[in-house]
Coordinates of C-alpha atoms in Angstrom, one line a residue:
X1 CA 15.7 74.1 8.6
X2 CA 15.4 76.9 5.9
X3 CA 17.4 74.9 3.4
X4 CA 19.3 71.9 2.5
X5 CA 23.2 72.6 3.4
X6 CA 23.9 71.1 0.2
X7 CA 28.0 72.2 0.3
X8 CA 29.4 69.3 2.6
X9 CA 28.6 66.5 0.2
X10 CA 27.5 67.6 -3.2
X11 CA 29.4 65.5 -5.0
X12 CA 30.6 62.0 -3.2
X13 CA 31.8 59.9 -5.7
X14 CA 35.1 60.8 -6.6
X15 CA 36.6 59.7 -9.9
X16 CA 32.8 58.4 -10.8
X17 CA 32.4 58.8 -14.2
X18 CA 28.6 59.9 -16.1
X19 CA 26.0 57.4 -17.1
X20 CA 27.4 58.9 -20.5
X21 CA 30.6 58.5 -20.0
X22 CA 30.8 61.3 -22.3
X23 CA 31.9 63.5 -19.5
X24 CA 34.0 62.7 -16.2
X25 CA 32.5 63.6 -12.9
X26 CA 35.4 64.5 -10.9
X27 CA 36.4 65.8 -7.9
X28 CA 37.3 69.0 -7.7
X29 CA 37.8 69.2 -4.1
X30 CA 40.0 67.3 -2.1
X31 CA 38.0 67.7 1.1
X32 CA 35.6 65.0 -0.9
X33 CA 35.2 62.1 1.1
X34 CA 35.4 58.7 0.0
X35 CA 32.6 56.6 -0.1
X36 CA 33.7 54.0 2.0
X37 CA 34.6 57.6 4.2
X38 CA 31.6 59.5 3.7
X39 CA 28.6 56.8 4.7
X40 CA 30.9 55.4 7.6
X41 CA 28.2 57.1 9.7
X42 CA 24.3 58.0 9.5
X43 CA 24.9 61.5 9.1
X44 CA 27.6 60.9 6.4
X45 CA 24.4 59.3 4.8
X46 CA 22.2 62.7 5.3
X47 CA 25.5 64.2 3.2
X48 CA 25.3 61.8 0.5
X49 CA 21.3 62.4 0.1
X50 CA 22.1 66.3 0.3
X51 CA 24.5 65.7 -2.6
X52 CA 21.6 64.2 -4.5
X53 CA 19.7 66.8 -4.4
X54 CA 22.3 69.8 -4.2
X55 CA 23.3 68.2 -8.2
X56 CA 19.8 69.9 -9.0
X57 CA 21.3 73.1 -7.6
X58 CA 24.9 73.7 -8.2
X59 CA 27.8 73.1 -10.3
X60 CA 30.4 71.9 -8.6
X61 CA 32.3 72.1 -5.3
X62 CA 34.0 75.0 -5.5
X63 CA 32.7 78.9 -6.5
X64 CA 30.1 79.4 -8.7
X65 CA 32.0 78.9 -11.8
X66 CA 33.1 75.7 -10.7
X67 CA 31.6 72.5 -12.2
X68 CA 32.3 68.7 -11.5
X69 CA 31.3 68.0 -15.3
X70 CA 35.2 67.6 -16.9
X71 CA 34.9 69.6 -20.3
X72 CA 32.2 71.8 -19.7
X73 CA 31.6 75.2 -18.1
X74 CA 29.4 75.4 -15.5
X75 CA 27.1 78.2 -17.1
X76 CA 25.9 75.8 -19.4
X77 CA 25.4 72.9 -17.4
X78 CA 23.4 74.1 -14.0
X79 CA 20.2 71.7 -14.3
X80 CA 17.5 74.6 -13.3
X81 CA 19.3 77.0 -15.7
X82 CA 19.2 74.5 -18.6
X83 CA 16.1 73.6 -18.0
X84 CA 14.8 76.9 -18.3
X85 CA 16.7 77.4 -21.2
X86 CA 15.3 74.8 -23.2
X87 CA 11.7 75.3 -22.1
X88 CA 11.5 78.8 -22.3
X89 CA 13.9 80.8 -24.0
X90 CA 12.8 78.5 -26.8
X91 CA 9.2 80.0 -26.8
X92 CA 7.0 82.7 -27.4
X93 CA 7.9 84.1 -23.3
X94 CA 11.4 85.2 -23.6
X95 CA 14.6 86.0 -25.7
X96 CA 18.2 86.3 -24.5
X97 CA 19.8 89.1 -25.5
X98 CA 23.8 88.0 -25.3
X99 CA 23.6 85.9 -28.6
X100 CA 27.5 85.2 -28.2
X101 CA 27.1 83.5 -25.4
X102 CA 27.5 79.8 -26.1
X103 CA 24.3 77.8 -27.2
X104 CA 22.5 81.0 -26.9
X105 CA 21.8 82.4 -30.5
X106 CA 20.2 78.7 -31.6
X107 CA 17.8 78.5 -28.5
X108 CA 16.4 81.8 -29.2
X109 CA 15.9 80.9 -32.9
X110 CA 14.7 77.5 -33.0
X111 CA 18.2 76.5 -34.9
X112 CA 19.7 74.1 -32.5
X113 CA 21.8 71.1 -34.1
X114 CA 23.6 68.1 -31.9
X115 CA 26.7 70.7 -30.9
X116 CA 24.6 73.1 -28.9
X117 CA 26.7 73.2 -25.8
X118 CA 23.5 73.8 -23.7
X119 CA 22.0 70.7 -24.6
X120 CA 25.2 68.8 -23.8
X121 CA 24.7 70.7 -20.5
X122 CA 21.5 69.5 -19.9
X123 CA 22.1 65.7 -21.4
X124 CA 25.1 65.4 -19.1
X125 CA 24.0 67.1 -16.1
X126 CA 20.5 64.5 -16.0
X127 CA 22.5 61.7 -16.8
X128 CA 24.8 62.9 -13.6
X129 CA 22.3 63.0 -11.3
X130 CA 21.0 59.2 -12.5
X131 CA 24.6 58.6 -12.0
X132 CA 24.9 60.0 -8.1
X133 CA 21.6 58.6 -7.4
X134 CA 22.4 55.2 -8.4
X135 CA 25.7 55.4 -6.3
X136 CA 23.9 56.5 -3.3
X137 CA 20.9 53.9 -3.9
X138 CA 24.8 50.8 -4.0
X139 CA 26.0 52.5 -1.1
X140 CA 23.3 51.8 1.3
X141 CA 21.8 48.6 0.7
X142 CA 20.7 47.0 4.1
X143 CA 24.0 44.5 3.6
X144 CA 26.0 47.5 3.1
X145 CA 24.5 49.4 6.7
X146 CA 25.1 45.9 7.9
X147 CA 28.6 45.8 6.8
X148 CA 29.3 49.8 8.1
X149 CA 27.6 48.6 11.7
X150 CA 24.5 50.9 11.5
X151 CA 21.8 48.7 12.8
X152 CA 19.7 50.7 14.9
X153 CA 16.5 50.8 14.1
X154 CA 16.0 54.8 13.4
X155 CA 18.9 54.8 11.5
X156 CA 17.9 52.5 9.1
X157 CA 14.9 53.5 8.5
X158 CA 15.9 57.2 7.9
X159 CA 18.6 55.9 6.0
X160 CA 15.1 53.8 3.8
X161 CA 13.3 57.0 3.5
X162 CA 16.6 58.4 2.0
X163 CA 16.8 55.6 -0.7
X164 CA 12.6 56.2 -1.3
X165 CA 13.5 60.3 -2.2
X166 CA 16.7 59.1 -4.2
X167 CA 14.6 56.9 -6.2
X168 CA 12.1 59.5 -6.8
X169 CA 14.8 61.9 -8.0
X170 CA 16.4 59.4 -10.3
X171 CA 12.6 59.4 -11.8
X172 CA 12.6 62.6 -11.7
X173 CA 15.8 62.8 -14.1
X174 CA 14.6 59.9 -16.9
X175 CA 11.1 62.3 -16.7
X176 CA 13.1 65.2 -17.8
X177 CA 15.2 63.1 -20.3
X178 CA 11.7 61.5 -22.2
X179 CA 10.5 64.9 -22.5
X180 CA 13.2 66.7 -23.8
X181 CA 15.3 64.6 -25.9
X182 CA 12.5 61.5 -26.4
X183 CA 15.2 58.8 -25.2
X184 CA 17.7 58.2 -22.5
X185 CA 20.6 55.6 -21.6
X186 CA 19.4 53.2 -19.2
X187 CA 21.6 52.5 -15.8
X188 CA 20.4 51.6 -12.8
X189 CA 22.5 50.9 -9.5
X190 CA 22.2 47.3 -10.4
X191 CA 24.7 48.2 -13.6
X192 CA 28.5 48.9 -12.8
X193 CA 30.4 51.9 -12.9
X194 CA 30.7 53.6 -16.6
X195 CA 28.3 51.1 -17.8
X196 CA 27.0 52.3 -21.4
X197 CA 23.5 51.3 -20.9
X198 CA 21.0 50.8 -23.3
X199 CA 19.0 53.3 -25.4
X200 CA 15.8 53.3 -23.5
X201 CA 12.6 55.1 -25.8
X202 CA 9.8 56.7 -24.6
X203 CA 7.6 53.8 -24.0
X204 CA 10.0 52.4 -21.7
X205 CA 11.2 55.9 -19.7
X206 CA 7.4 56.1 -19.2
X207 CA 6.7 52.6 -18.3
X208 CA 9.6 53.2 -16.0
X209 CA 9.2 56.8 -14.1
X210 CA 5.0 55.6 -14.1
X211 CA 6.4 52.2 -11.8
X212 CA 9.2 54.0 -9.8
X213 CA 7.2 56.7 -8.6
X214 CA 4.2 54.5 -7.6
X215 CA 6.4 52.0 -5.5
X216 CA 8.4 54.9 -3.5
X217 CA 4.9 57.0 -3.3
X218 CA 3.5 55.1 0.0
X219 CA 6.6 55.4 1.4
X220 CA 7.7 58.9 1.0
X221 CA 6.9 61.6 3.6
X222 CA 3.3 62.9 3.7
X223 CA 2.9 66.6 1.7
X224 CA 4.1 69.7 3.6
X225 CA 5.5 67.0 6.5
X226 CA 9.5 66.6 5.4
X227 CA 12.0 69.2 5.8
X228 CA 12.2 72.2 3.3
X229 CA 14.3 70.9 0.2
X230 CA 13.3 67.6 0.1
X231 CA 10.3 65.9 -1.8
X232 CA 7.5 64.1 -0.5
X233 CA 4.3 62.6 -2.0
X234 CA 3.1 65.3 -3.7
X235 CA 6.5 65.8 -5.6
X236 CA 5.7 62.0 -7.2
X237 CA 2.2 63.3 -7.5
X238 CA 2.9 66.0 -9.8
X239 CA 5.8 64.3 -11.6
X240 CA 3.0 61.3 -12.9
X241 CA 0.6 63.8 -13.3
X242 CA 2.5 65.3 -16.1
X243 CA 3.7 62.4 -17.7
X244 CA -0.4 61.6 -17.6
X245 CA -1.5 65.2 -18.6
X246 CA 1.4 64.3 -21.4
X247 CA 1.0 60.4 -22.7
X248 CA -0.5 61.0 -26.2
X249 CA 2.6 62.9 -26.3
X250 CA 4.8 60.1 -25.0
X251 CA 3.3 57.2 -25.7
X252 CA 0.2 57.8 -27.6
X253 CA -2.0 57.2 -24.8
X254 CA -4.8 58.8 -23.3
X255 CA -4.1 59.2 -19.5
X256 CA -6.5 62.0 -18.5
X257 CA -8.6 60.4 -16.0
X258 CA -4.8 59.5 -14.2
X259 CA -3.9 63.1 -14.1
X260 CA -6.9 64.2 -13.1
X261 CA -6.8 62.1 -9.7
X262 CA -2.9 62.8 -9.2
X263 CA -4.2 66.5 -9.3
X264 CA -6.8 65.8 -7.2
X265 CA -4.2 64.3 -4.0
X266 CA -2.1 67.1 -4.5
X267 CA -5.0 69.9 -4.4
X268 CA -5.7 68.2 -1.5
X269 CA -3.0 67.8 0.3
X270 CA -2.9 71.1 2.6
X271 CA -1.3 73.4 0.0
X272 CA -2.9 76.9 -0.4
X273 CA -2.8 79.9 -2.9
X274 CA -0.4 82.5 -1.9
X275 CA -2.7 85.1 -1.7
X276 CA -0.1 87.2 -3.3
X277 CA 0.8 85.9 -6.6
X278 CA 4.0 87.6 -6.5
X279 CA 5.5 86.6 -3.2
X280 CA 5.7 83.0 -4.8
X281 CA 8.9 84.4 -6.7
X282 CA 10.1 86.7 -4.3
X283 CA 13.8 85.9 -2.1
X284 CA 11.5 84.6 0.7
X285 CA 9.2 82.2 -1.1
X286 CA 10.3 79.5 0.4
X287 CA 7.6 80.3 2.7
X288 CA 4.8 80.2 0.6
X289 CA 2.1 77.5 1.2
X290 CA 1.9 76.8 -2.5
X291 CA 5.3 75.4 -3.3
X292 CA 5.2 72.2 -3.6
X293 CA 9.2 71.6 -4.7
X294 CA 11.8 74.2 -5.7
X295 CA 15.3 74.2 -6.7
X296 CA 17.1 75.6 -4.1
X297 CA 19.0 79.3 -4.2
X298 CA 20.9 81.0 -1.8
X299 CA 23.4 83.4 -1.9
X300 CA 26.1 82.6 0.4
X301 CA 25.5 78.7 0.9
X302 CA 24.1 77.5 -2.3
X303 CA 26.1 80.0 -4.8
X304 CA 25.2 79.1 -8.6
X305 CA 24.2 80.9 -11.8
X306 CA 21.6 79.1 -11.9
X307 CA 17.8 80.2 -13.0
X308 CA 16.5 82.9 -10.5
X309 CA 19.7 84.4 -10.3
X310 CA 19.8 84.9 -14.2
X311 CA 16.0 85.9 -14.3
X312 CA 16.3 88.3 -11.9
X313 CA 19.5 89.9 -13.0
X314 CA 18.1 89.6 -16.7
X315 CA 15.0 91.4 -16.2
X316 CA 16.6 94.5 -15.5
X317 CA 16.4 96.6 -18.4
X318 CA 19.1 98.3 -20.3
X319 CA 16.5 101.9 -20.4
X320 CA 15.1 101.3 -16.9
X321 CA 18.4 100.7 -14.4
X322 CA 16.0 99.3 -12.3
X323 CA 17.9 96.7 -10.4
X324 CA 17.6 98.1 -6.7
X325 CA 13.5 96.9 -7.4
X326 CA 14.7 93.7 -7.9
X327 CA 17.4 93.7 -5.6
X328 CA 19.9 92.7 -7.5
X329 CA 22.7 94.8 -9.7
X330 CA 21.5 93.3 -13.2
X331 CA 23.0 92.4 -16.7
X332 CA 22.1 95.2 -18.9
X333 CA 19.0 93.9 -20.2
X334 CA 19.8 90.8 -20.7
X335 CA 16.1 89.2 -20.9
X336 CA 13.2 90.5 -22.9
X337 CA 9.6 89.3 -23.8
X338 CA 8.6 88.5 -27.3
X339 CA 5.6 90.3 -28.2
X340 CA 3.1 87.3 -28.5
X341 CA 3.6 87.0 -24.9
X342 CA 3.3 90.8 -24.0
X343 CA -0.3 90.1 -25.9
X344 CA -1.9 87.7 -23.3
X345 CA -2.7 90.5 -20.9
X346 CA -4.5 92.7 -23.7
X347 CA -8.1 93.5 -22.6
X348 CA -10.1 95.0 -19.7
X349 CA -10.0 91.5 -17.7
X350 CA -6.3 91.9 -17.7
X351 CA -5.5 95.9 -16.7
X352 CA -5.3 95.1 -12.7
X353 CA -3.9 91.3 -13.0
X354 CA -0.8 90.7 -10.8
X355 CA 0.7 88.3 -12.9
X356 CA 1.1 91.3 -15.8
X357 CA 4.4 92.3 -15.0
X358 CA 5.3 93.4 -18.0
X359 CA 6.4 97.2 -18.8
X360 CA 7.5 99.4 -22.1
X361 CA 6.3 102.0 -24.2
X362 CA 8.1 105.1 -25.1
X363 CA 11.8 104.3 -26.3
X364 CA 10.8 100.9 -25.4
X365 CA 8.7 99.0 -28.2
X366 CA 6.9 96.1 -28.3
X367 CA 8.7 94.8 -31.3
X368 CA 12.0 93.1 -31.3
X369 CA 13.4 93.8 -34.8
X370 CA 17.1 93.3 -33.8
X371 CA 17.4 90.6 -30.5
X372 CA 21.2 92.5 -30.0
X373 CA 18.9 95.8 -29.4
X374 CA 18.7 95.7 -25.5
X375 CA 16.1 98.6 -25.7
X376 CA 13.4 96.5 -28.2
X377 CA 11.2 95.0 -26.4
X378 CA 8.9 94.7 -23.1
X379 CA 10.8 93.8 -20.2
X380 CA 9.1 91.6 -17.4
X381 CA 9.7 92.3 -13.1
X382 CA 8.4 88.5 -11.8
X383 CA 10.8 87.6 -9.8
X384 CA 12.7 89.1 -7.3
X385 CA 15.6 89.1 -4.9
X386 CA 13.5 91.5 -2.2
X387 CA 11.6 89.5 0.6
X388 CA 8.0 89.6 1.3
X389 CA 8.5 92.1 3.9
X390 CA 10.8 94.6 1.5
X391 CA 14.5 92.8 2.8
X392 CA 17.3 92.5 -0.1
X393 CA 18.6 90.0 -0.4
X394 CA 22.1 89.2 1.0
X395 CA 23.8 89.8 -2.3
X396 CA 23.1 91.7 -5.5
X397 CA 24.7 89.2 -7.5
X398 CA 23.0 85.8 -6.6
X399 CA 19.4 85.4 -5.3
X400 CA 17.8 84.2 -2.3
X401 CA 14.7 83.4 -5.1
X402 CA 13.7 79.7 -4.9
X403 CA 12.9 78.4 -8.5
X404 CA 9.5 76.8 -7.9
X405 CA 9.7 73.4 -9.9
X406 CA 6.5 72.7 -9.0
X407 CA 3.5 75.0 -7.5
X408 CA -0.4 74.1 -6.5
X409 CA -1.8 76.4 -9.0
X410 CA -0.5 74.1 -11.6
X411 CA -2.1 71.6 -10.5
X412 CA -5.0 73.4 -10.3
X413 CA -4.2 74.3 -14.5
X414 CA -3.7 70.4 -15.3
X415 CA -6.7 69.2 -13.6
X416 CA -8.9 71.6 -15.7
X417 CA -7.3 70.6 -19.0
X418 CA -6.8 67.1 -18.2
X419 CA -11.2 66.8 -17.6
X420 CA -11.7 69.0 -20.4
X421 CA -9.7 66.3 -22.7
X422 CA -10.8 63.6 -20.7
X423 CA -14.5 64.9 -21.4
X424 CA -14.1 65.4 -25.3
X425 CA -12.1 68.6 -25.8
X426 CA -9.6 68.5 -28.7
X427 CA -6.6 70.9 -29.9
X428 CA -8.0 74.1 -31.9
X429 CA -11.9 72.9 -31.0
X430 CA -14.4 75.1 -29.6
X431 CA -15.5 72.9 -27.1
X432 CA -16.4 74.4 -23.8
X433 CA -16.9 71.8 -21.4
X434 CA -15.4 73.0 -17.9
X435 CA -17.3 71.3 -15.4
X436 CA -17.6 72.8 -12.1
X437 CA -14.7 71.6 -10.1
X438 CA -12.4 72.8 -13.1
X439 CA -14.5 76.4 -13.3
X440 CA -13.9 76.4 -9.8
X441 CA -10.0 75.7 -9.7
X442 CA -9.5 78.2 -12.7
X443 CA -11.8 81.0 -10.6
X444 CA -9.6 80.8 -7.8
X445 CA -6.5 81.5 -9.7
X446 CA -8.0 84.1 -11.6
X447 CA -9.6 85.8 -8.5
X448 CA -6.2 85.3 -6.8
X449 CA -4.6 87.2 -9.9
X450 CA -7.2 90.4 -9.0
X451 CA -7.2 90.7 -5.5
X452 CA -10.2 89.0 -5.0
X453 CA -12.5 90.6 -7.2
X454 CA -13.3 89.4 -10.6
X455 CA -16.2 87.9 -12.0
X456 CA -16.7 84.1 -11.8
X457 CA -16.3 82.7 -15.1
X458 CA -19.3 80.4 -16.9
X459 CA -18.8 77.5 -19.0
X460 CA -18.7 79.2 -22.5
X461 CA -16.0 81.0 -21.7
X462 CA -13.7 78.3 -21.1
X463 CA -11.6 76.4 -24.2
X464 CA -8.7 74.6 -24.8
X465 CA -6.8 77.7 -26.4
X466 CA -8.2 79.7 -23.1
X467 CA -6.4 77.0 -20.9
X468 CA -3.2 77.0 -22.6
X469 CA -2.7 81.1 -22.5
X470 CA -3.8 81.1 -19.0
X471 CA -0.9 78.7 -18.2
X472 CA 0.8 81.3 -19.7
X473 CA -0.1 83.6 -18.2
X474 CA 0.3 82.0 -14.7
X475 CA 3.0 80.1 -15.2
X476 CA 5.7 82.2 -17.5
X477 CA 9.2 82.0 -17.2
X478 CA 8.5 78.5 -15.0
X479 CA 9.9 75.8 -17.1
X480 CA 6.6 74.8 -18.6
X481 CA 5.9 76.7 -22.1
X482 CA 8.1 74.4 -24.5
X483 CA 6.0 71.2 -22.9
X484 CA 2.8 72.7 -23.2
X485 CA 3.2 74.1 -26.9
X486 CA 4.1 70.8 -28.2
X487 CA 1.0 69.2 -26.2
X488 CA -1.3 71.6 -27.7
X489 CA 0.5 71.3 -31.0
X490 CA 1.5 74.9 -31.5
X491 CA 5.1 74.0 -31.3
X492 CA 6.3 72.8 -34.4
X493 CA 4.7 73.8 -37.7
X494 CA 2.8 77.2 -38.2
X495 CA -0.2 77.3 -37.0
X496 CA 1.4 79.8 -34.2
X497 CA 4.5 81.8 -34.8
X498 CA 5.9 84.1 -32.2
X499 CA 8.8 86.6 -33.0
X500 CA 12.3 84.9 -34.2
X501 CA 10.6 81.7 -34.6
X502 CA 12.6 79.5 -36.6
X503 CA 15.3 82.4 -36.8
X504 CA 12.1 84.8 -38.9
X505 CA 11.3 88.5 -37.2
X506 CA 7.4 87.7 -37.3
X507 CA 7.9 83.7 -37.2
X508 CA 8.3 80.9 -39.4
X509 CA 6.8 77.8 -39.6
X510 CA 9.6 74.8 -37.9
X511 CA 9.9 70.7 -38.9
X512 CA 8.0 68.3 -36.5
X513 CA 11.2 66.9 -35.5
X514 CA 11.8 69.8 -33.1
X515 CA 9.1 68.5 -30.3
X516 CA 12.5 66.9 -29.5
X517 CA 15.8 68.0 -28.9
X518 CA 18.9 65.9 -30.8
X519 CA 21.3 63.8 -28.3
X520 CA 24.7 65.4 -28.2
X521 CA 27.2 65.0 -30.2
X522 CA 29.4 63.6 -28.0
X523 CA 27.1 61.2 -26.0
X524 CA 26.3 59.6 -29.5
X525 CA 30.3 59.2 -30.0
X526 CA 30.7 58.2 -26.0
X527 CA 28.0 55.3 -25.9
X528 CA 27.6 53.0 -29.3
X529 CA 24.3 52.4 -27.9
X530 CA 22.6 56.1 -28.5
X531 CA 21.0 56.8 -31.8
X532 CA 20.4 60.1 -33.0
X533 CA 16.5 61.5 -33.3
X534 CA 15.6 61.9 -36.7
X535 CA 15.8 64.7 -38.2
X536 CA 19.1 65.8 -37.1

């Protein structure tokens, strides 16, 4: 089916309260079944799995505004939205030009403290899904099928494969939760409801995502074989190859050689480069044969102001008008590029590159003086709410756009670094030491990029800081940039400073203890077992 009817059952656990228990997750609906109602049946047990997944999507169960988070709006707490916020807008890529909106103003400048409402989104919205996932995971225990009379044999073992993906997207939320705040409440569905679990640090999120997604691996659907929406083996695939590509940032570990062969079962799994870059971000691109998992958008069933929808409505510029392009009616220029992103694509190798989006000049400069100034700075046309084929989309206000969480041609990306590290390569060397697979991998992209014609590139071409501004420049505006800086250790400190870095025009230098993001406020206050990060 084209996508996951995520409305009937995204949130099944009425009066269940967050991992946190910072925030109530209630019911906002009374059309919410029960459990006891809802996985009476195996279909009711589809629903609960669709509610799993439709937490990565939407809100709540009601319009777009609504949210099942008590306390917070919904605007700051849609997981794909957040996400982006935190990985991007607090980058060299982007800047957001609404600094009154909540949260907004201390992304942009690299100011955030333990009250920024987004991060609470974030925090709580992760810990929810842990929360939902482990309900699911009580609810269908063989004893409990037993119990509920479902005992044929397809049944249960649809109802298994469920559990497998529900593990995997519990993983999935303690990955997100070591990377961006460096520590996490543990709960698992052995623990009771409002449990306050323990503070779990990296070592341990790592030890655990690492062992979860290796014993629900063999069991999960083969690549490109389940239904659109759901994950499959080379979802776990490319969630341990980025805690590998990412364990001397974790855990202090070199895990190259692990990433590399993750990369490797993913890359060849049957997944192919689009051979238009573009149509991966366009209202159709759930088509594509290189998306490997996206968060789910659509405009009438799946309503959310969630990532694409505020990319693609952002990107139309305050000068230009041009949301018809885009397909959508836009927010005034609401999303701009910082200039040290604009800079990637300077150069000859770069004038007929797809992925250069990007568009100024005249009234428009390249500078961003003033971030309120809708008309400073480049704007950037990626993403789009127009099919493949030229089709709208079925509204101007939310997208059809897929958010592609995760794509082949990162893969591609984190292979070639990963055996470049794994081979000797080291932040701000000169070492160029590509071997042929990687060359290979990286000439496909970039021949991909140019329409099929641009000159393979040799060995000497290839470094570290050449890897990490190709991921750039293949992956902006994807949820990457934040993760990658701090890998390459150009995050914190000043060895690179984009514009309105640590709240200076040109860029200022930031403390180390930004790699991480503080714990809220309130989940410190909620659970006696949460520490704050130091620094904050």
């Amino acid at each position: 089916m084209r996508k996951i009817k995520f409305i009937a059952a995204l949130i099944f656990i009425a009066g269940l309260q967050s991992c946190t228990k910072d925030l109530d997750v209630v019911s906002e609906n009374p059309r919410v079944l029960s459990p006891d109602d809802l996985f009476s049946t195996p279909e009711g047990y589809k629903q609960g799995l669709a509610g799993v997944y439709g937490n990565l999507s939407l809100t709540g169960t009601g319009d777009a505004g609504s949210s099942f988070l008590q306390g917070i709006d919904a605007g700051t707490s849609q997981f794909g939205r957040c996400l982006w916020y935190l990985q991007n807008l607090t980058t060299d890529e982007v800047v957001w030009s609404y600094e009154n909106d909540e949260g907004t103003r201390e992304l942009n400048r690299n100011i955030w403290a333990d009250g920024n409402p987004i991060l609470l989104g974030m925090f709580s919205r992760t810990m929810a899904e842990v929360a939902i996932a482990n309900e699911f995971l009580r609810q269908s225990t063989p004893e409990k099928l037993s119990t509920r009379g479902i005992t044929n044999p397809t049944d249960v073992a649809n109802i298994q494969t469920y559990r497998n993906e529900v593990r995997a997207l519990r993983a999935y939320a303690y990955y997100n939760m070591m990377d961006l705040f460096g520590k996490a409440p543990f709960v698992t569905e052995s623990d009771p409801l409002n449990f306050q679990g323990p503070q779990y640090n990296r070592q341990q999120l790592f030890a655990f995502v690492e062992s979860e997604m290796n014993a629900v691996l063999p069991n999960l659907k083969a690549p490109r074989t389940n239904e659109y929406g759901r994950l499959d083996q080379a979802f776990a695939r490319m969630v341990l190859a980025k805690i590998y590509l990412n364990a001397e940032v974790y855990i202090g570990q070199n895990r190259y050689n692990d990433c590399m062969t993750q990369c490797s079962q993913v890359i060849s799994a049957g997944y192919t480069l689009n051979p238009d870059y573009l149509n991966n971000f366009k209202a159709d691109n759930h088509t594509s044969p290189e998306m490997i998992f996206t968060l789910q958008s659509d405009a009438v069933v799946t309503q959310n102001f969630g990532p694409t929808t505020v990319m693609c409505n952002g990107q139309v510029g305050s000068l230009e008008n041009n949301g018809a392009a885009i397909g959508v009616g836009g927010w005034g220029g609401a999303l701009r590029l910082r200039k040290q992103f604009v800079q990637k694509f300077d150069g000859v190798d770069y004038d007929f590159d797809a992925r250069k989006t990007a568009s100024g000049g005249g009234p428009r400069t390249l500078d961003i003086t003033d971030i309120a100034n809708r008309n400073q700075g480049y704007i950037l046309s990626k993403y789009s709410n127009i099919s493949s084929g030229g089709v709208p989309g079925s509204s101007s206000t939310f997208v059809n756009t897929d958010f592609p969480l995760f794509r082949l041609a990162d893969a591609h990306l984190m292979y070639v670094e990963a055996q470049m590290r794994k081979d000797g390569a080291t932040n701000g060397s000169s070492t160029t030491n590509a071997d042929a697979t990687s060359l290979g991998y990286l000439n496909a992209i970039r021949d991909r990029a140019n329409g099929y014609d641009f000159p393979d590139f040799s060995q000497n071409q290839i470094t570290l800081q050449f890897v990490i501004d190709e991921r750039s420049r293949e992956l902006h505006w994807e949820g990457h940039r934040r993760q990658d800086l701090v890998r390459f250790g150009l995050y914190t400190g000043g060895t690179y400073n984009w514009a309105w870095k640590g709240n200076g025009q040109n860029g200022i230098a930031i403390s180390n203890n930004l790699k991480v993001f503080p714990l809220p406020a309130q989940s410190i206050a909620a659970n006696p077992n949460l520490t704050q990060n130091p620094g904050y």
